């Protein structure tokens, strides 16, 4: 069954149910993306599992989310259960080997896997707006916040950094509005409330450092197998927007960080986007366009994206058109919408004269699917009615003890476990506010002491005044040539200096608004 450079998916059947031929995914088209669809319980997760196994064995690292907790078993050796052996026999899979796979567990909450974090700065305003379901006005304010932070090199690491910046923007709204565009106080207020909600939902776990390095999801083992990163997503699914935004952020990171490699022998990474409808549900048009763009362009970076969802109508047509490798499990066709989905699914396949796709889709058994993959020069194969192979790893979850064992020997053990809170916007702004208050107090004192020509003040913490300010001595107005600075101007200047010394260049954002390297 094994063929060089190909991943065995299952065996197709002729109209009389006899064996037709093996169905494969050609690894050199693995970066041409894919789609796994089907109603509940029809076999999508198992299909994802056998594809992940196949990619891993071919040395391709995999990232997937474990939405229901039933995918973790991929890290344990399979058991020869009767129904699995029966399937293996039915499709002529011989030998049917059992195998455990190298998994790395991840968890935004750090409970079932290594912590995954990113920083606010890295996520950027577009995805953050999506995460908050922001209105246009709120998005405008967020854009300004990021502009202030980006231009000023003010690190926005965690939720409290953004909160501090928003507070600062509220206090200086009129000055900042002149410089950056209108800052509506009510939008500011809404964003601040939304941040509180996010915090209550546990999103603060996700924002901070150390941020995930994508090289850690692109590992291979010494024996040349690709690591399978499994994101625990059962708890995460209770906050579907966080789930979708997180995966989108990861995709955008991969896109921004990986170099162009054209069309490789096999993908560098395969990314499964389960419950993909959450990505597109009520997503603003501009976001869908950007996703479409990223999916189109990420191919030449060697990344294959596989969407998993119940209904092919969940995926916008522009994205659908780019998904070359397709596994369509059974769909129901009771309601008009369901019938439309069946028709859409059927119409996207290269027809097989032996059967009518639309009819077959509604009659497929569990673990059976219509399969079409790219072949030859990259054209879709004739669709075949296919029995999907049984997995080599365990079907069903790991026990807690098994998961713990896996975590204990994980190659990224210890790298992400502790929070790291370096100086960022929150601390900088807090310090600045304290200094400003101190300066104002001193200015008042000075004005009282020496009213003539001394009513202007500057912020300590700049230039020559730094030492005096930090040593607690009174800031004196310089004898001549100093300019009046508002707190805001001063703060922004300081921020600009931070950029010059720490970052060294302005921040540039990519298609989905995350940082460009
Ligand atoms: N290729 C297969 N070989 C053997 N059994 C299979 C196969 N695919 C599915 N099954 C059986 O069908 C069950 C349901 O499959 P699966 O969990 O993949 O469905 P699903 O489409 O992911 O469902 P849901 O939408 O609820 O997540 C499996 O637990 C397994 O018993
Ligand atoms: Mg499933």
Coordinates of C-alpha atoms and ligand atoms in Angstrom, one line a residue:
X1 CA 0.0 0.0 0.0
X2 CA 2.9 2.3 0.7
X3 CA 4.1 4.4 -2.2
X4 CA 7.1 6.6 -2.2
X5 CA 6.2 10.2 -1.8
X6 CA 2.6 9.5 -1.2
X7 CA 0.3 9.3 1.8
X8 CA -2.2 6.4 1.8
X9 CA -5.7 7.7 2.6
X10 CA -7.8 4.6 1.9
X11 CA -9.1 2.3 -0.8
X12 CA -11.8 3.2 -3.3
X13 CA -14.6 0.9 -4.3
X14 CA -16.3 0.1 -7.6
X15 CA -20.0 0.4 -8.1
X16 CA -20.4 -3.3 -7.1
X17 CA -18.4 -2.5 -3.9
X18 CA -15.4 -4.5 -4.9
X19 CA -12.0 -3.0 -4.4
X20 CA -11.0 -0.4 -6.9
X21 CA -7.6 1.1 -6.0
X22 CA -5.6 2.8 -3.3
X23 CA -6.2 6.6 -2.9
X24 CA -3.2 8.7 -2.1
X25 CA -2.3 12.3 -1.3
X26 CA 0.8 13.2 -3.3
X27 CA 3.1 14.9 -0.8
X28 CA 4.4 17.3 -3.4
X29 CA 0.8 18.7 -3.5
X30 CA 0.5 18.6 0.2
X31 CA 1.0 22.4 0.3
X32 CA -2.0 22.8 -2.1
X33 CA -4.3 22.7 0.9
X34 CA -7.3 20.6 1.6
X35 CA -10.8 20.2 3.0
X36 CA -12.4 17.6 5.2
X37 CA -16.1 17.9 5.5
X38 CA -19.0 15.8 6.7
X39 CA -21.9 15.7 9.1
X40 CA -21.4 14.9 12.8
X41 CA -20.0 11.4 13.5
X42 CA -19.2 10.6 9.9
X43 CA -15.4 10.2 10.4
X44 CA -13.8 13.7 10.0
X45 CA -11.6 13.5 13.1
X46 CA -10.4 10.0 12.1
X47 CA -9.6 11.3 8.7
X48 CA -7.6 14.1 10.2
X49 CA -5.8 11.6 12.4
X50 CA -4.7 9.3 9.6
X51 CA -3.6 12.3 7.5
X52 CA -1.6 13.6 10.5
X53 CA -0.1 10.2 10.9
X54 CA 0.8 10.0 7.2
X55 CA 2.4 13.5 7.2
X56 CA 4.3 12.7 10.4
X57 CA 5.7 9.5 8.9
X58 CA 6.8 11.4 5.9
X59 CA 8.8 13.8 8.1
X60 CA 6.2 16.7 7.9
X61 CA 5.4 18.4 11.2
X62 CA 1.7 18.9 11.8
X63 CA -0.3 21.3 13.8
X64 CA -3.9 20.5 14.8
X65 CA -6.5 21.4 17.4
X66 CA -8.1 18.8 19.5
X67 CA -11.6 20.2 19.7
X68 CA -13.3 17.3 21.5
X69 CA -10.4 15.7 23.3
X70 CA -10.6 12.7 21.1
X71 CA -7.4 13.3 19.0
X72 CA -4.9 13.1 21.8
X73 CA -4.7 9.3 21.3
X74 CA -2.5 9.9 18.3
X75 CA 0.3 10.0 20.9
X76 CA -0.4 6.3 21.9
X77 CA 0.0 3.1 20.0
X78 CA -3.3 1.8 18.5
X79 CA -5.1 -1.3 19.7
X80 CA -6.2 -4.0 17.4
X81 CA -9.9 -3.6 17.9
X82 CA -12.3 -5.7 15.9
X83 CA -13.9 -3.0 13.8
X84 CA -10.5 -1.6 12.9
X85 CA -9.1 -4.9 11.9
X86 CA -12.2 -5.5 9.9
X87 CA -11.8 -2.2 8.1
X88 CA -8.1 -3.0 7.4
X89 CA -9.1 -6.3 5.9
X90 CA -11.9 -4.8 3.8
X91 CA -9.5 -2.3 2.2
X92 CA -6.6 -4.8 1.8
X93 CA -4.3 -2.9 4.2
X94 CA -1.6 -5.4 5.0
X95 CA 0.3 -5.3 7.1
X96 CA -1.8 -3.1 9.4
X97 CA 0.8 -1.7 11.8
X98 CA 0.2 0.0 15.0
X99 CA 2.3 3.0 16.0
X100 CA 2.5 5.9 18.4
X101 CA 3.4 9.3 17.1
X102 CA 5.6 12.1 18.5
X103 CA 3.2 14.6 19.9
X104 CA 3.7 17.9 21.6
X105 CA 0.7 19.1 23.6
X106 CA -0.2 22.8 23.7
X107 CA -2.8 24.6 25.7
X108 CA -3.6 28.3 25.9
X109 CA -4.5 27.7 29.5
X110 CA -1.5 25.6 30.3
X111 CA -3.5 22.8 31.8
X112 CA -3.3 20.0 29.2
X113 CA -0.2 21.1 27.4
X114 CA 2.6 23.7 27.2
X115 CA 1.5 27.2 27.4
X116 CA 1.0 29.1 24.1
X117 CA 1.2 32.8 24.3
X118 CA 1.6 35.7 22.0
X119 CA 1.9 39.4 22.7
X120 CA -0.7 42.0 21.9
X121 CA 1.9 43.7 19.6
X122 CA 2.4 40.5 17.7
X123 CA -1.3 39.9 17.3
X124 CA -2.0 43.4 15.9
X125 CA -5.1 45.5 15.6
X126 CA -6.9 43.6 12.9
X127 CA -7.0 40.2 14.7
X128 CA -7.6 41.9 18.1
X129 CA -10.6 43.7 16.6
X130 CA -11.9 40.4 15.5
X131 CA -11.3 38.9 18.9
X132 CA -13.3 41.7 20.4
X133 CA -15.9 41.7 17.7
X134 CA -15.2 45.4 17.5
X135 CA -17.3 47.9 15.7
X136 CA -15.7 50.1 13.0
X137 CA -15.4 52.9 15.4
X138 CA -13.8 50.7 18.0
X139 CA -11.5 49.3 15.4
X140 CA -10.5 52.8 14.5
X141 CA -9.5 53.5 18.1
X142 CA -7.6 50.2 18.3
X143 CA -5.7 51.1 15.2
X144 CA -4.7 54.4 16.8
X145 CA -3.6 52.6 19.9
X146 CA -1.4 50.3 17.9
X147 CA -0.1 53.2 15.8
X148 CA 0.9 55.1 19.0
X149 CA 2.5 51.9 20.4
X150 CA 4.2 50.8 17.1
X151 CA 5.5 54.2 16.2
X152 CA 6.7 54.7 19.7
X153 CA 8.1 51.2 20.3
X154 CA 5.9 50.9 23.3
X155 CA 5.8 47.2 23.9
X156 CA 2.2 45.9 24.2
X157 CA 2.7 42.5 25.7
X158 CA -0.3 41.6 27.8
X159 CA -3.8 42.8 28.4
X160 CA -2.7 45.2 31.1
X161 CA -0.4 46.9 28.7
X162 CA -3.2 47.7 26.3
X163 CA -5.4 48.7 29.2
X164 CA -2.7 51.1 30.4
X165 CA -2.4 52.6 26.9
X166 CA -6.1 53.0 26.5
X167 CA -6.3 54.7 29.9
X168 CA -3.5 57.0 28.8
X169 CA -5.3 57.7 25.5
X170 CA -8.5 58.5 27.4
X171 CA -6.6 61.0 29.6
X172 CA -5.0 62.7 26.7
X173 CA -7.7 62.2 24.1
X174 CA -7.9 65.7 22.7
X175 CA -4.1 66.1 22.2
X176 CA -3.8 62.6 20.7
X177 CA -6.8 63.1 18.5
X178 CA -5.1 66.1 16.9
X179 CA -2.1 64.0 16.0
X180 CA -3.6 60.6 15.2
X181 CA -7.2 61.1 14.4
X182 CA -10.4 61.2 16.4
X183 CA -10.5 59.1 19.5
X184 CA -14.0 58.6 20.7
X185 CA -14.3 58.2 24.4
X186 CA -17.3 56.0 24.1
X187 CA -15.4 53.6 21.8
X188 CA -12.5 53.7 24.2
X189 CA -14.8 52.8 27.0
X190 CA -16.3 49.9 25.0
X191 CA -12.9 48.5 24.2
X192 CA -11.9 48.7 27.9
X193 CA -15.0 46.8 28.9
X194 CA -14.4 44.2 26.2
X195 CA -10.9 43.7 27.5
X196 CA -12.2 43.1 30.9
X197 CA -14.6 40.4 29.5
X198 CA -11.7 38.8 27.7
X199 CA -9.7 38.8 30.9
X200 CA -12.6 37.1 32.7
X201 CA -12.7 34.5 30.0
X202 CA -9.1 33.7 30.6
X203 CA -7.7 35.4 27.5
X204 CA -5.0 37.0 29.7
X205 CA -3.4 33.6 29.9
X206 CA -2.8 33.9 26.2
X207 CA -1.2 37.3 26.1
X208 CA 2.3 37.7 27.4
X209 CA 5.7 36.3 27.1
X210 CA 7.5 34.0 26.3
X211 CA 5.6 34.0 23.0
X212 CA 5.4 30.8 21.0
X213 CA 8.3 30.4 18.5
X214 CA 7.0 28.8 15.4
X215 CA 10.2 26.7 15.1
X216 CA 8.8 24.8 18.1
X217 CA 5.8 23.6 16.1
X218 CA 8.1 22.7 13.2
X219 CA 10.2 20.0 14.9
X220 CA 11.1 16.6 13.6
X221 CA 12.3 13.7 15.6
X222 CA 15.8 12.0 15.3
X223 CA 14.2 9.2 13.3
X224 CA 12.9 11.8 10.8
X225 CA 9.3 11.9 11.7
X226 CA 7.4 15.2 11.9
X227 CA 6.2 16.2 15.4
X228 CA 2.4 16.5 15.7
X229 CA 1.5 19.5 17.8
X230 CA -1.9 19.0 19.3
X231 CA -3.6 22.1 20.8
X232 CA -6.1 21.2 23.6
X233 CA -9.1 23.1 22.4
X234 CA -12.0 21.7 24.4
X235 CA -12.0 24.5 27.0
X236 CA -10.9 27.0 24.3
X237 CA -14.0 26.2 22.3
X238 CA -16.1 27.9 24.9
X239 CA -14.7 31.1 23.6
X240 CA -14.9 30.4 19.9
X241 CA -13.6 33.8 18.8
X242 CA -10.5 33.3 20.9
X243 CA -10.1 29.9 19.3
X244 CA -10.5 31.2 15.8
X245 CA -8.4 34.3 16.3
X246 CA -5.6 32.2 17.9
X247 CA -5.4 29.9 14.9
X248 CA -5.5 32.8 12.5
X249 CA -2.7 34.5 14.4
X250 CA -0.6 31.3 14.2
X251 CA -1.3 31.1 10.4
X252 CA -0.3 34.7 10.1
X253 CA 2.9 34.1 12.1
X254 CA 3.8 31.2 9.8
X255 CA 3.1 33.4 6.8
X256 CA 5.2 36.3 8.0
X257 CA 8.1 34.3 9.3
X258 CA 8.7 31.6 6.8
X259 CA 10.8 32.2 3.7
X260 CA 9.5 31.5 0.2
X261 CA 10.5 28.1 -1.0
X262 CA 8.3 27.6 -4.1
X263 CA 6.8 24.1 -4.4
X264 CA 8.7 21.7 -2.2
X265 CA 8.9 17.9 -2.4
X266 CA 6.7 17.8 0.6
X267 CA 5.2 20.5 2.9
X268 CA 7.3 22.0 5.6
X269 CA 4.3 22.0 7.9
X270 CA 0.7 21.0 7.6
X271 CA -1.9 23.0 9.6
X272 CA -5.3 21.6 10.3
X273 CA -8.0 24.2 11.0
X274 CA -10.8 22.3 12.7
X275 CA -14.2 23.8 13.2
X276 CA -13.3 26.1 10.4
X277 CA -16.7 27.7 10.3
X278 CA -15.8 29.6 13.4
X279 CA -13.2 31.4 11.3
X280 CA -15.6 32.7 8.8
X281 CA -18.9 33.1 10.7
X282 CA -19.8 36.7 10.6
X283 CA -16.2 37.6 9.8
X284 CA -15.9 41.1 8.2
X285 CA -15.3 41.0 4.5
X286 CA -11.9 42.5 4.8
X287 CA -10.8 39.8 7.1
X288 CA -12.1 37.1 4.8
X289 CA -10.2 38.7 2.0
X290 CA -7.0 38.7 4.0
X291 CA -7.4 35.1 5.0
X292 CA -8.0 34.2 1.4
X293 CA -4.8 36.0 0.5
X294 CA -2.7 34.3 3.2
X295 CA -4.0 30.9 2.3
X296 CA -3.1 31.6 -1.4
X297 CA 0.4 32.9 -0.6
X298 CA 1.4 30.5 2.2
X299 CA 1.5 27.7 -0.2
X300 CA 4.8 28.9 -1.6
X301 CA 6.2 28.9 1.9
X302 CA 5.6 25.2 2.0
X303 CA 2.6 25.3 4.4
X304 CA -0.5 23.2 3.7
X305 CA -3.7 24.4 5.3
X306 CA -6.5 21.8 5.8
X307 CA -9.9 23.1 6.8
X308 CA -12.2 20.7 8.7
X309 CA -15.8 21.6 9.0
X310 CA -19.2 20.0 8.7
X311 CA -20.5 21.9 5.7
X312 CA -18.6 22.9 2.6
X313 CA -20.7 26.1 2.5
X314 CA -19.0 27.1 5.8
X315 CA -15.9 28.1 3.7
X316 CA -16.1 31.1 1.4
X317 CA -15.9 30.3 -2.3
X318 CA -12.7 32.1 -2.8
X319 CA -11.0 30.0 -0.2
X320 CA -12.7 26.8 -1.3
X321 CA -11.3 27.2 -4.7
X322 CA -7.8 26.9 -3.3
X323 CA -8.3 23.6 -1.5
X324 CA -6.9 20.9 -3.8
X325 CA -7.1 17.8 -1.6
X326 CA -10.7 16.9 -0.6
X327 CA -12.3 14.3 1.6
X328 CA -16.1 14.7 1.7
X329 CA -17.8 12.5 4.2
X330 CA -21.5 11.9 4.3
X331 CA -23.9 14.9 4.4
X332 CA -27.6 14.9 5.3
X333 CA -30.0 16.4 2.8
X334 CA -33.2 17.1 4.6
X335 CA -33.4 20.9 4.6
X336 CA -33.0 23.1 1.5
X337 CA -29.7 24.5 3.0
X338 CA -28.5 20.9 3.4
X339 CA -29.5 20.1 -0.1
X340 CA -27.6 23.1 -1.3
X341 CA -24.5 22.0 0.6
X342 CA -24.7 18.6 -1.0
X343 CA -25.0 20.1 -4.4
X344 CA -22.1 22.5 -3.7
X345 CA -20.0 19.6 -2.5
X346 CA -20.9 17.4 -5.4
X347 CA -20.2 20.2 -8.0
X348 CA -16.7 20.8 -6.8
X349 CA -15.5 17.4 -7.7
X350 CA -14.2 16.2 -11.0
X351 CA -17.0 13.8 -11.8
X352 CA -16.8 10.1 -12.0
X353 CA -18.9 8.5 -14.7
X354 CA -19.6 5.5 -12.4
X355 CA -21.8 7.4 -10.0
X356 CA -23.7 10.6 -9.2
X357 CA -21.8 12.5 -6.5
X358 CA -24.8 14.2 -5.0
X359 CA -26.6 10.9 -4.5
X360 CA -23.6 9.1 -3.1
X361 CA -22.7 11.9 -0.6
X362 CA -26.0 11.3 1.3
X363 CA -25.5 7.5 1.4
X364 CA -21.8 7.2 2.5
X365 CA -21.1 5.1 5.6
X366 CA -19.1 6.1 8.6
X367 CA -15.4 6.4 7.7
X368 CA -16.3 6.5 4.1
X369 CA -15.8 9.5 1.9
X370 CA -15.6 10.9 -1.6
X371 CA -11.9 11.6 -2.2
X372 CA -10.2 13.6 -4.8
X373 CA -6.6 14.8 -4.6
X374 CA -4.2 16.7 -6.9
X375 CA -2.3 14.5 -9.3
X376 CA -0.1 14.8 -12.4
X377 CA 0.6 18.5 -13.0
X378 CA -1.7 19.5 -10.2
X379 CA -5.1 18.7 -11.5
X380 CA -7.8 17.1 -9.3
X381 CA -8.2 13.4 -9.6
X382 CA -11.5 11.8 -10.6
X383 CA -13.5 11.6 -7.4
X384 CA -13.6 8.1 -5.9
X385 CA -15.9 6.6 -3.3
X386 CA -13.3 5.6 -0.6
X387 CA -13.1 3.7 2.6
X388 CA -10.7 5.6 4.8
X389 CA -7.9 3.6 6.4
X390 CA -8.0 2.9 10.1
X391 CA -5.5 4.8 12.2
X392 CA -2.3 3.2 13.5
X393 CA -2.4 5.2 16.7
X394 CA -5.1 5.0 19.3
X395 CA -8.7 6.0 18.5
X396 CA -9.8 8.0 21.5
X397 CA -8.2 10.1 24.2
X398 CA -5.0 9.6 26.2
X399 CA -5.4 9.1 30.0
X400 CA -4.3 12.0 32.2
X401 CA -1.2 10.0 33.2
X402 CA -0.3 9.3 29.6
X403 CA -0.6 13.0 28.8
X404 CA 1.6 13.9 31.7
X405 CA 4.2 11.4 30.7
X406 CA 4.2 12.9 27.2
X407 CA 4.6 16.4 28.7
X408 CA 7.5 15.3 30.9
X409 CA 9.6 14.1 28.0
X410 CA 8.5 16.9 25.6
X411 CA 11.3 18.6 23.7
X412 CA 9.9 22.0 24.7
X413 CA 9.5 21.1 28.3
X414 CA 10.3 24.1 30.5
X415 CA 10.5 26.6 27.7
X416 CA 7.0 28.1 28.1
X417 CA 5.9 27.1 31.5
X418 CA 6.7 30.3 33.4
X419 CA 5.3 33.8 32.6
X420 CA 8.0 36.3 31.9
X421 CA 7.0 39.9 32.6
X422 CA 9.5 42.3 31.2
X423 CA 9.1 46.0 31.2
X424 CA 6.4 47.0 28.8
X425 CA 3.7 49.6 28.2
X426 CA 2.0 49.1 31.6
X427 CA 5.2 49.6 33.5
X428 CA 6.5 52.4 31.2
X429 CA 3.2 54.3 31.4
X430 CA 2.9 53.8 35.1
X431 CA 6.3 55.2 35.6
X432 CA 5.7 58.0 33.2
X433 CA 2.4 58.9 35.0
X434 CA 4.2 59.0 38.3
X435 CA 6.9 61.2 36.8
X436 CA 4.4 63.5 35.2
X437 CA 2.6 63.9 38.5
X438 CA 5.8 64.6 40.3
X439 CA 6.8 67.1 37.6
X440 CA 3.5 68.9 37.8
X441 CA 3.9 69.1 41.5
X442 CA 7.4 70.5 41.2
X443 CA 6.3 72.9 38.6
X444 CA 3.6 74.2 40.8
X445 CA 6.1 74.6 43.6
X446 CA 8.5 76.4 41.4
X447 CA 5.8 78.7 40.0
X448 CA 4.9 79.5 43.6
X449 CA 8.6 80.1 44.5
X450 CA 9.6 82.1 41.5
X451 CA 6.8 83.3 39.4
X452 CA 8.8 85.3 36.9
X453 CA 9.7 83.4 33.7
X454 CA 9.5 80.0 35.3
X455 CA 6.0 78.9 34.7
X456 CA 7.0 76.4 32.0
X457 CA 8.1 73.0 32.9
X458 CA 9.5 70.0 31.3
X459 CA 9.1 66.3 32.1
X460 CA 11.8 64.8 34.1
X461 CA 13.1 61.6 32.6
X462 CA 14.4 63.3 29.5
X463 CA 17.9 64.3 28.6
X464 CA 19.8 65.9 31.4
X465 CA 17.0 65.7 33.9
X466 CA 17.0 62.0 34.2
X467 CA 19.5 61.7 37.0
X468 CA 17.8 64.4 39.0
X469 CA 14.4 62.9 38.6
X470 CA 15.5 59.4 39.6
X471 CA 17.6 60.6 42.5
X472 CA 14.6 62.4 43.8
X473 CA 16.1 65.8 43.5
X474 CA 14.0 68.6 42.2
X475 CA 14.0 69.1 38.5
X476 CA 15.2 72.6 37.6
X477 CA 14.2 74.4 34.5
X478 CA 17.2 74.6 32.2
X479 CA 18.5 78.1 32.0
X480 CA 17.6 78.6 28.3
X481 CA 16.4 77.0 25.1
X482 CA 14.0 74.5 26.4
X483 CA 10.6 74.0 24.9
X484 CA 7.4 73.6 26.5
X485 CA 6.2 70.0 26.3
X486 CA 2.9 68.6 27.0
X487 CA 2.9 65.3 28.8
X488 CA 1.7 63.7 25.6
X489 CA 4.5 65.1 23.5
X490 CA 7.0 64.2 26.0
X491 CA 5.7 60.7 26.5
X492 CA 5.7 60.2 22.7
X493 CA 9.2 61.5 22.5
X494 CA 10.3 59.1 25.2
X495 CA 8.6 56.3 23.4
X496 CA 10.4 57.3 20.2
X497 CA 13.7 57.1 22.0
X498 CA 12.8 53.7 23.3
X499 CA 12.3 52.6 19.7
X500 CA 15.7 54.0 18.7
X501 CA 17.5 52.2 21.5
X502 CA 15.5 49.0 21.8
X503 CA 13.9 48.1 18.6
X504 CA 16.1 50.0 16.2
X505 CA 13.4 50.2 13.4
X506 CA 9.8 51.0 13.0
X507 CA 7.3 48.1 13.3
X508 CA 5.9 46.9 10.1
X509 CA 2.7 44.8 10.0
X510 CA 1.8 42.1 7.5
X511 CA -1.4 41.1 5.7
X512 CA -3.2 40.0 8.8
X513 CA -1.7 42.8 10.9
X514 CA 0.8 40.7 12.8
X515 CA 4.4 41.7 12.9
X516 CA 6.7 41.3 9.9
X517 CA 10.1 40.1 10.7
Ligands
LIG1 N1 -11.5 5.4 8.9 C1 -12.2 4.8 9.9 N2 -12.0 3.5 10.2 C2 -12.6 3.0 11.3 N3 -13.6 3.6 12.0 C3 -13.9 4.8 11.7 C4 -13.2 5.5 10.7 N4 -13.7 6.8 10.6 C5 -14.6 6.9 11.6 N5 -14.7 5.7 12.3 C6 -15.7 5.5 13.4 O1 -16.6 6.5 13.5 C7 -16.5 7.2 14.7 C8 -16.8 8.7 14.5 O2 -15.8 9.2 13.7 P1 -15.2 10.7 14.0 O3 -15.1 11.0 15.4 O4 -14.1 10.9 13.1 O5 -16.5 11.6 13.5 P2 -16.5 13.2 13.3 O6 -17.0 13.4 11.9 O7 -15.2 13.8 13.7 O8 -17.6 13.6 14.3 P3 -17.9 15.0 15.0 O9 -18.4 15.9 14.0 O10 -18.9 14.6 16.1 O11 -16.6 15.4 15.6 C9 -15.1 6.9 15.2 O12 -15.1 6.9 16.6 C10 -14.9 5.5 14.7 O13 -15.5 4.5 15.5
LIG2 MG1 -14.7 15.1 15.2

